[in-house]
Amino acid sequence: MENDLKLEILDILEDNAKTTAEEMSLMLNVPAATIEKTVKELEDEKAIIKYSALVNRDVVDEDGDAEALIEVEITPQRDYGYDDMAKRIYRFEEVRAVYLMAGTYDLCVRIKSRSMKDISKFVFEKLSVIDGVTKTVTVFIMRKYKEQGVILVGDETDERLVVTP
Amino acid sequence: MRNFIAKTVEDMPPSGIRKFFDIASEMKDIISLSVGEPDFVTPWNVREAAIASIERGYTHYTSNHGNPALRKLIARYLRERYDVDYDWKTQTIVTVGASEALDLAFRSVIEPGDEILVPAPSYVSYMPGVTFAGGVAVPIETKECDNFTVTPEALKAAVTPKTKAIILPYPNNPTGAIMTQEQLAAIVPVIEAHDLFVISDEIYSELTYGERHRSIASFPEIYPRTVVINGFSKAFAMTGFRLGYAAGPEDMIAAMVKLHQYFMLCAPTASQHAGEEALRHEMDTDFTQVGKMVSDYNRRRTFVYNAFKKMGLSCFEPRGAFYVFPNISGMGMTSEEFCHKLINEKHVACVPGTAFGAAGEGFMRCSYASSMDNLKEALKRIAEFVDECRK
């Protein structure tokens, strides 16, 4: 029951982090005080990590940052496994995300930097020189169509008639 | 020149919804809580299936009954989901929306002068459909205090020797009422005693909150005297595909197929392929998409319902469909006046209860098939309006 409420709250906040406790109280039929308490718990146990906005920078800054996905092949060393390799990579400021993959390469690293040149430089100077990194393939992101389940190009509007039976 | 328009058609008033549409569509910047269709776009896998079927050249008539593959899925769906068993070959028909299925059922059942019981308030097409088929629609007023259900007493009181059938529209548009297992069980003996046929419009069957939908056809004694009508519009957000179906006794389905084969031939082929994908995908994934949609609606339902309670209005807690039907009789005006003033002064469109029959006086229908942001703003404005009315 308590877990159900937590999941409901996570669902709502994941969709709109600005939803107030008062609004959630009306949506879930639970007192606002209980909502506030549960949100606090979720924050404490890091189920809610932070409140951020999903932004589309291109709207205001066409020459914004460059982003790339880098496929990284690694050879884990004795006593120095994937997790440790990942740690050496994800600690870099430029690295936005790191995933361990099943497939033809090992780590998928998402990099964000001011320009493609900066990213190349990062790969040459920081990434490929790490002991255990055997190969990197850098693919640049050219345009984002959909991010976190949300279509960014906005092609679907409400086409419904204003009144229907 | 003579007047060539048939009198039954000429005499029928246009739908109250239509009238309200004309007003609302002329206004700009309105928030519409008047929409009787999901705000979700048809899932892409379903749209894609329709496109693929056209690409493959499936652009011909199908069997009058509908594609066998689709009918098999429909039969499986009804069995697994609602515990009603139909032979797909002889007991199902695919139609152009649930609307066509209703019309077919009316024309298959009704002889001139037959009385058909229609719970009120309810969907705008029942009364005209019965009338156009030559029958007499007899409303059974359902009341807020009875949770807008049909009670055995009200049913008994409405039956005459001429009564032939009852329409059972649950989950209900516009009230959001459902009929539980117990409530259905209570009217079962009355239906049997008076030898009535049941036209069970279950188009909102997937959209219930708190408990699963029960079909009256799941009562063995009612099964042979019931046609179940359902469709893809509400559960799968497929209104524009115009795809529905009916399942029932062999002879009734055969009669409906007869009418359908002369004038409709078949439901649109691409839509049938889309429907197949919708059903198969949901059944294979344990109704994940539908489940997500329902939990989303449920939050909005609770939000809107609580917002009306906060305004101090009497409001029945809806358990199905996507409508809330608050009681506005204390506002010192008719439903129609209230809704007109609301749209003019606050730019929020709700449908007056009277669009769903005289029994809807004192109520308005608010659809929560709208984004949370829209609902928040609309309810804020309605609260202001209610406050002003009380001054």
XYZ file of C-alpha atoms in Angstrom:
556
model
C 0.000 0.000 0.000
C 2.739 2.392 1.054
C 4.755 1.223 -1.902
C 1.785 1.773 -4.207
C 1.597 5.371 -3.063
C 5.306 5.799 -3.631
C 5.032 4.437 -7.150
C 2.058 6.693 -7.891
C 3.977 9.723 -6.673
C 7.048 8.782 -8.695
C 4.860 8.395 -11.786
C 3.317 11.807 -11.316
C 6.556 13.627 -10.530
C 8.435 11.914 -13.312
C 5.840 13.312 -15.684
C 5.656 16.736 -14.053
C 7.996 17.590 -11.198
C 6.070 20.795 -10.546
C 2.958 18.970 -9.382
C 2.252 20.252 -5.877
C 1.452 18.128 -2.843
C -1.980 19.726 -2.823
C -2.610 18.642 -6.414
C -1.324 15.137 -5.770
C -3.553 14.967 -2.749
C -6.563 15.596 -5.004
C -5.320 13.155 -7.625
C -4.653 10.308 -5.212
C -7.222 10.922 -2.488
C -4.499 11.084 0.134
C -3.983 13.954 2.619
C -1.418 16.521 1.455
C 0.582 15.985 4.652
C 0.981 12.291 3.809
C 2.104 13.213 0.302
C 4.712 15.616 1.670
C 5.972 13.023 4.105
C 6.201 10.365 1.397
C 7.987 12.707 -1.001
C 10.498 13.451 1.745
C 11.050 9.724 2.235
C 11.529 9.236 -1.492
C 14.082 12.020 -1.510
C 15.892 10.606 1.498
C 16.147 7.133 0.041
C 17.275 8.619 -3.297
C 14.304 7.283 -5.213
C 13.879 10.903 -6.208
C 17.366 11.979 -7.152
C 16.742 15.530 -8.201
C 14.160 17.776 -9.806
C 15.237 18.884 -13.238
C 13.528 20.140 -16.351
C 13.571 18.357 -19.663
C 14.853 21.123 -21.902
C 15.360 21.603 -25.595
C 18.298 23.976 -25.806
C 18.147 24.136 -29.582
C 15.151 26.433 -29.297
C 17.247 29.242 -27.813
C 20.736 28.258 -28.886
C 21.127 26.636 -32.272
C 24.886 26.440 -31.897
C 24.631 24.728 -28.554
C 26.725 21.949 -27.125
C 27.699 18.914 -29.124
C 26.831 15.453 -27.920
C 28.223 12.082 -28.848
C 27.858 8.445 -27.957
C 31.119 6.609 -27.588
C 31.312 2.881 -27.851
C 34.143 1.749 -25.629
C 35.747 -1.677 -25.620
C 37.700 -2.543 -22.504
C 39.755 -5.392 -21.139
C 39.008 -5.747 -17.458
C 42.141 -6.373 -15.429
C 42.531 -8.711 -12.492
C 40.972 -7.092 -9.418
C 39.911 -4.294 -11.645
C 36.542 -5.094 -13.186
C 33.942 -3.329 -15.266
C 32.665 -1.281 -12.350
C 36.106 0.152 -11.682
C 36.649 0.871 -15.356
C 33.270 2.597 -15.477
C 34.177 4.656 -12.431
C 37.333 5.965 -14.098
C 35.187 7.128 -16.965
C 32.038 8.449 -15.316
C 33.953 10.746 -13.001
C 34.807 13.049 -15.889
C 32.645 16.158 -15.952
C 31.993 15.841 -19.701
C 30.500 12.388 -19.305
C 26.708 12.598 -19.041
C 25.910 8.909 -18.921
C 27.648 5.538 -18.827
C 25.994 2.184 -19.460
C 27.430 -1.330 -19.401
C 26.243 -3.015 -22.588
C 25.694 -6.540 -23.789
C 26.829 -6.745 -27.394
C 29.775 -5.859 -29.570
C 31.252 -3.328 -27.159
C 31.308 -2.906 -23.408
C 30.556 0.606 -22.263
C 28.350 3.191 -23.882
C 29.428 6.666 -22.866
C 27.437 9.790 -23.588
C 29.547 12.925 -23.792
C 28.474 16.493 -23.885
C 30.866 19.310 -24.630
C 31.045 22.711 -26.318
C 32.009 21.410 -29.747
C 32.770 18.302 -31.726
C 36.414 19.282 -31.522
C 36.252 19.316 -27.730
C 34.689 15.894 -27.741
C 37.369 14.491 -30.068
C 39.976 15.977 -27.832
C 38.398 14.370 -24.789
C 38.393 10.980 -26.491
C 42.022 11.268 -27.602
C 43.423 12.724 -24.468
C 41.304 11.290 -21.675
C 39.382 8.254 -22.712
C 41.527 6.175 -25.032
C 44.584 6.547 -22.871
C 42.980 4.853 -19.883
C 44.635 1.510 -19.174
C 42.337 -1.270 -20.284
C 40.510 0.749 -22.949
C 41.264 -1.113 -26.166
C 39.039 0.637 -28.696
C 36.649 3.571 -29.022
C 34.121 4.484 -31.691
C 32.698 7.989 -31.510
C 29.302 8.718 -33.040
C 27.955 12.248 -32.931
C 24.330 13.059 -32.227
C 23.015 15.268 -35.005
C 19.436 15.869 -33.967
C 17.256 14.784 -31.086
C 13.797 13.622 -32.005
C 12.731 12.100 -28.749
C 14.181 12.377 -25.261
C 13.040 10.541 -22.149
C 9.886 9.355 -23.856
C 8.937 12.803 -25.063
C 8.820 13.687 -28.746
C 10.731 16.954 -29.145
C 9.762 17.878 -32.669
C 6.132 18.371 -31.687
C 4.288 16.968 -34.662
C 1.242 15.673 -32.833
C -1.352 18.168 -31.690
C -4.817 17.625 -30.257
C -6.934 17.130 -33.347
C -10.136 16.377 -31.522
C -13.326 18.354 -32.074
C -14.153 20.572 -29.108
C -17.415 18.810 -28.324
C -18.202 15.189 -29.114
C -20.844 12.828 -27.760
C -43.142 20.403 -54.590
C -43.885 18.049 -51.739
C -41.740 17.937 -48.631
C -39.687 14.857 -49.309
C -38.111 14.552 -45.881
C -39.535 11.682 -43.871
C -41.496 12.870 -40.886
C -39.656 10.692 -38.360
C -36.391 12.260 -39.430
C -37.726 15.780 -39.664
C -39.356 15.587 -36.246
C -36.220 14.322 -34.524
C -34.397 17.201 -32.837
C -30.681 17.407 -33.584
C -28.428 16.122 -30.837
C -28.061 18.511 -27.891
C -24.348 17.918 -28.195
C -24.414 19.284 -31.707
C -26.045 22.493 -30.552
C -23.385 22.963 -27.935
C -20.662 22.150 -30.411
C -21.794 25.018 -32.618
C -21.452 27.452 -29.732
C -18.144 26.100 -28.436
C -16.444 25.834 -31.811
C -16.965 29.527 -32.494
C -15.079 30.553 -29.378
C -11.349 30.846 -29.113
C -9.140 29.887 -26.185
C -11.622 27.600 -24.581
C -10.691 24.656 -22.441
C -12.912 21.851 -23.520
C -14.132 19.293 -21.032
C -16.749 18.300 -23.587
C -14.841 15.748 -25.560
C -16.196 12.220 -25.565
C -13.036 10.573 -26.818
C -9.642 9.720 -25.355
C -6.953 12.408 -25.452
C -4.367 9.717 -26.091
C -3.357 9.328 -29.715
C -3.863 5.835 -31.131
C -0.783 3.793 -30.127
C 1.752 3.778 -32.923
C 1.869 0.003 -33.270
C -1.839 0.137 -34.094
C -1.489 2.965 -36.594
C 1.461 1.204 -38.131
C -0.578 -1.982 -38.583
C -3.196 -0.022 -40.529
C -0.541 1.537 -42.757
C 1.130 -1.819 -43.335
C -2.171 -3.412 -44.317
C -2.733 -0.733 -46.939
C 0.817 -1.141 -48.229
C 0.289 -4.868 -48.583
C -2.807 -4.210 -50.626
C -5.428 -5.356 -48.132
C -7.840 -2.838 -49.535
C -10.777 -5.019 -50.511
C -14.004 -6.024 -48.833
C -13.666 -8.505 -46.031
C -16.202 -11.138 -45.046
C -19.488 -9.513 -43.999
C -18.921 -10.801 -40.503
C -15.444 -9.273 -40.407
C -12.010 -10.835 -40.805
C -11.805 -14.274 -39.159
C -8.509 -13.406 -37.463
C -10.069 -10.366 -35.832
C -13.208 -12.210 -34.800
C -11.159 -15.002 -33.222
C -9.304 -12.396 -31.193
C -12.545 -10.701 -30.191
C -13.985 -13.995 -28.985
C -10.799 -14.748 -27.067
C -10.776 -11.268 -25.572
C -14.392 -11.487 -24.401
C -13.768 -14.890 -22.900
C -10.538 -14.024 -21.101
C -11.489 -10.556 -20.044
C -15.214 -10.787 -19.252
C -15.866 -14.478 -18.918
C -18.401 -14.613 -21.769
C -18.040 -17.365 -24.302
C -18.882 -16.788 -27.966
C -18.242 -18.864 -31.057
C -16.336 -16.473 -33.285
C -17.835 -17.975 -36.450
C -21.494 -17.649 -35.664
C -21.731 -15.307 -32.710
C -19.630 -12.283 -33.593
C -19.852 -9.462 -36.105
C -17.419 -6.631 -36.746
C -19.103 -3.277 -37.329
C -18.387 0.322 -38.232
C -17.975 1.493 -34.670
C -20.146 0.372 -31.794
C -22.660 2.856 -33.211
C -23.432 0.664 -36.201
C -23.724 -2.350 -33.924
C -26.326 -0.460 -31.885
C -28.281 0.454 -34.978
C -28.157 -3.144 -36.231
C -29.321 -4.422 -32.868
C -32.202 -1.934 -32.765
C -33.367 -2.808 -36.244
C -32.967 -6.534 -35.620
C -35.044 -6.464 -32.444
C -37.653 -3.766 -32.890
C -41.036 -4.114 -34.531
C -43.337 -1.105 -34.866
C -44.631 -0.008 -31.501
C -42.252 -2.119 -29.408
C -41.152 -0.359 -26.268
C -37.458 -0.277 -25.518
C -36.272 0.782 -22.086
C -33.491 3.340 -22.115
C -31.787 4.323 -18.856
C -31.521 8.091 -18.659
C -29.419 10.119 -18.700
C -27.410 8.226 -21.271
C -25.717 8.392 -24.620
C -27.435 10.606 -27.185
C -28.036 7.970 -29.878
C -30.205 5.429 -28.073
C -33.477 7.309 -28.183
C -33.212 8.383 -31.844
C -31.918 4.921 -32.808
C -34.924 3.232 -31.243
C -37.312 5.749 -32.815
C -35.828 5.444 -36.301
C -36.190 1.657 -36.012
C -39.910 2.166 -35.375
C -39.838 1.558 -31.642
C -40.853 3.642 -28.692
C -38.022 4.642 -26.375
C -39.161 4.589 -22.755
C -36.728 6.284 -20.391
C -35.910 4.780 -17.007
C -34.674 7.662 -14.959
C -31.589 6.685 -13.009
C -30.909 8.739 -9.906
C -27.876 10.164 -8.200
C -28.971 8.513 -4.939
C -28.944 5.108 -6.689
C -25.496 5.808 -8.147
C -27.202 6.220 -11.527
C -27.837 2.490 -11.781
C -30.982 0.724 -12.956
C -32.741 -0.627 -9.873
C -35.122 -3.587 -10.019
C -37.926 -1.308 -8.776
C -37.395 1.269 -11.498
C -37.177 -1.488 -14.072
C -40.423 -3.129 -12.915
C -42.186 0.219 -12.924
C -41.181 0.915 -16.515
C -42.132 -2.453 -18.009
C -45.437 -2.756 -19.894
C -46.805 -5.625 -22.002
C -45.254 -3.875 -25.001
C -41.718 -3.809 -23.585
C -39.371 -5.903 -25.681
C -35.864 -4.953 -24.664
C -33.682 -2.866 -22.413
C -30.515 -1.026 -23.295
C -27.902 -1.416 -20.587
C -25.255 1.271 -21.078
C -22.611 0.629 -18.411
C -20.017 1.976 -17.755
C -22.168 4.964 -18.512
C -21.760 8.055 -20.596
C -22.445 10.729 -19.240
C -22.673 9.759 -15.554
C -19.579 7.562 -15.210
C -21.711 5.016 -13.358
C -21.008 1.304 -13.482
C -23.216 -1.592 -12.431
C -21.586 -4.035 -10.061
C -22.096 -7.772 -9.992
C -24.663 -7.355 -7.188
C -26.524 -4.554 -8.903
C -26.730 -6.580 -12.110
C -27.821 -9.677 -10.186
C -30.706 -7.667 -8.751
C -32.202 -6.872 -12.149
C -31.547 -10.299 -13.693
C -34.777 -11.891 -12.369
C -36.847 -8.918 -13.567
C -35.396 -9.180 -17.069
C -36.164 -12.901 -17.110
C -39.636 -12.558 -15.623
C -40.655 -10.088 -18.312
C -38.885 -11.976 -21.073
C -36.824 -8.971 -22.157
C -33.920 -8.824 -24.544
C -30.814 -6.920 -23.419
C -28.722 -4.655 -25.607
C -25.628 -4.200 -23.471
C -23.479 -1.309 -24.642
C -20.116 -1.975 -23.030
C -17.964 0.412 -25.062
C -16.307 1.768 -21.897
C -15.693 -1.690 -20.408
C -11.931 -1.237 -20.115
C -12.281 2.070 -18.314
C -13.351 1.215 -14.791
C -11.706 2.277 -11.568
C -11.510 0.182 -8.449
C -13.190 -2.879 -9.863
C -13.312 -4.704 -13.158
C -16.252 -4.412 -15.510
C -18.910 -7.118 -15.313
C -20.925 -7.986 -18.377
C -24.559 -8.887 -17.812
C -24.005 -11.599 -20.434
C -21.874 -13.434 -17.877
C -25.114 -14.415 -16.104
C -26.043 -17.755 -17.722
C -29.768 -16.972 -17.603
C -29.224 -13.634 -19.393
C -26.607 -14.818 -21.896
C -29.081 -16.210 -24.470
C -31.100 -12.977 -24.432
C -28.248 -10.464 -24.685
C -26.226 -8.867 -27.399
C -22.978 -7.381 -26.134
C -21.784 -4.315 -28.009
C -18.256 -3.064 -27.735
C -15.556 -1.462 -29.830
C -12.062 -0.118 -30.075
C -12.674 3.612 -29.707
C -12.383 4.100 -25.975
C -10.084 1.307 -24.799
C -7.596 1.679 -27.621
C -8.073 5.359 -28.456
C -9.226 4.488 -31.975
C -12.321 6.656 -32.475
C -11.497 7.671 -36.038
C -10.987 4.059 -37.126
C -14.696 3.430 -36.661
C -14.360 -0.112 -35.449
C -16.776 -1.939 -33.207
C -18.349 -5.333 -32.772
C -21.233 -7.256 -31.345
C -21.454 -10.725 -29.844
C -24.633 -12.536 -29.004
C -26.995 -15.397 -29.732
C -26.576 -16.950 -33.171
C -29.965 -15.907 -34.480
C -29.511 -12.288 -33.382
C -26.043 -12.043 -34.914
C -27.374 -13.629 -38.119
C -30.091 -10.976 -38.259
C -27.574 -8.208 -37.673
C -25.281 -9.617 -40.353
C -28.212 -9.585 -42.777
C -28.762 -5.851 -42.287
C -25.039 -5.179 -42.291
C -24.385 -7.094 -45.532
C -26.976 -5.118 -47.451
C -25.906 -1.649 -46.416
C -22.430 -1.692 -44.923
C -20.851 -4.848 -46.360
C -17.946 -4.715 -43.957
C -16.051 -2.498 -41.562
C -13.079 -0.689 -43.136
C -10.405 -3.262 -43.898
C -7.447 -1.201 -42.673
C -9.290 -0.571 -39.408
C -9.853 -4.285 -38.960
C -6.133 -4.914 -39.303
C -5.427 -2.143 -36.813
C -7.952 -3.650 -34.408
C -6.258 -7.016 -34.691
C -2.932 -5.469 -33.683
C -4.533 -3.554 -30.812
C -6.144 -6.655 -29.322
C -3.236 -9.001 -29.938
C -0.687 -6.601 -28.519
C -2.677 -5.921 -25.378
C -3.471 -9.572 -24.752
C 0.176 -10.514 -25.294
C 1.431 -7.844 -22.917
C -1.138 -8.332 -20.189
C -2.915 -5.088 -21.088
C 0.040 -2.856 -20.247
C -0.904 0.057 -22.494
C -4.532 -0.056 -21.395
C -3.439 -0.383 -17.771
C -1.247 2.684 -18.031
C -4.038 4.640 -19.638
C -6.482 3.576 -16.934
C -4.174 4.573 -14.077
C -3.633 7.918 -15.763
C -7.384 8.462 -16.125
C -7.869 7.357 -12.558
C -5.693 10.170 -11.220
C -7.518 12.727 -13.285
C -10.869 11.273 -12.255
C -9.976 11.530 -8.589
C -8.635 15.044 -9.091
C -11.756 16.310 -10.853
C -14.135 14.553 -8.477
C -12.326 15.976 -5.431
C -12.257 19.422 -7.007
C -16.052 19.391 -7.326
C -16.436 18.162 -3.766
C -14.216 21.026 -2.625
C -16.536 23.454 -4.357
C -19.259 22.089 -2.133
C -21.208 20.549 -4.996
C -22.927 17.231 -4.638
C -21.074 14.891 -6.928
C -21.513 11.205 -7.536
C -18.156 9.425 -7.562
C -17.829 7.980 -11.048
C -16.428 4.469 -11.361
C -16.147 4.165 -15.108
C -15.728 5.859 -18.497
C -14.042 9.286 -18.366
C -16.765 11.581 -17.154
C -17.693 13.307 -13.947
C -21.314 14.362 -13.579
C -21.599 16.954 -10.815
C -24.938 18.165 -9.510
C -25.328 21.865 -10.294
C -29.019 22.140 -9.461
C -28.302 24.471 -6.544
C -26.869 27.156 -8.803
C -30.205 28.793 -9.508
C -30.320 28.083 -13.212
C -30.892 25.265 -15.651
C -28.029 23.054 -16.780
C -28.092 24.657 -20.173
C -27.961 28.191 -18.757
C -25.166 27.178 -16.433
C -23.050 25.672 -19.200
C -23.669 28.628 -21.510
C -22.669 31.095 -18.845
C -19.646 28.991 -17.960
C -18.388 28.964 -21.501
C -19.117 32.647 -22.071
C -17.626 33.921 -18.843
C -14.864 31.426 -18.106
C -14.221 29.841 -21.482
C -14.659 26.338 -20.154
C -16.868 23.985 -22.141
C -18.871 21.332 -20.305
C -21.946 19.629 -21.719
C -25.319 20.316 -20.057
C -26.809 17.136 -18.605
C -29.972 17.696 -20.613
C -28.081 16.866 -23.810
C -28.405 13.288 -22.510
C -32.141 13.438 -21.890
C -34.477 15.349 -19.601
C -33.229 13.248 -16.686
C -29.898 15.074 -16.977
C -31.397 18.362 -15.778
C -29.446 19.676 -12.816
C -26.176 18.098 -13.930
C -23.354 18.687 -16.373
C -20.917 16.311 -17.994
C -17.220 17.019 -17.584
C -14.853 14.829 -19.516
C -11.462 14.277 -17.933
C -9.994 12.982 -21.188
C -7.823 16.074 -21.137
C -4.333 16.879 -19.909
C -3.746 17.438 -16.196
C -2.717 21.022 -16.945
C -5.999 21.672 -18.733
C -7.951 20.049 -15.949
C -6.232 22.126 -13.252
C -6.944 25.363 -15.072
C -10.512 24.380 -16.000
C -11.416 23.334 -12.479
C -9.935 26.528 -11.085
C -12.164 28.527 -13.396
C -15.235 26.440 -12.617
C -14.596 26.980 -8.894
C -14.464 30.741 -9.457
C -17.650 30.575 -11.477
C -19.488 28.552 -8.830
C -18.390 31.094 -6.227
C -19.722 33.941 -8.315
C -23.019 32.130 -8.868
C -23.456 31.770 -5.130
C -22.994 35.476 -4.441
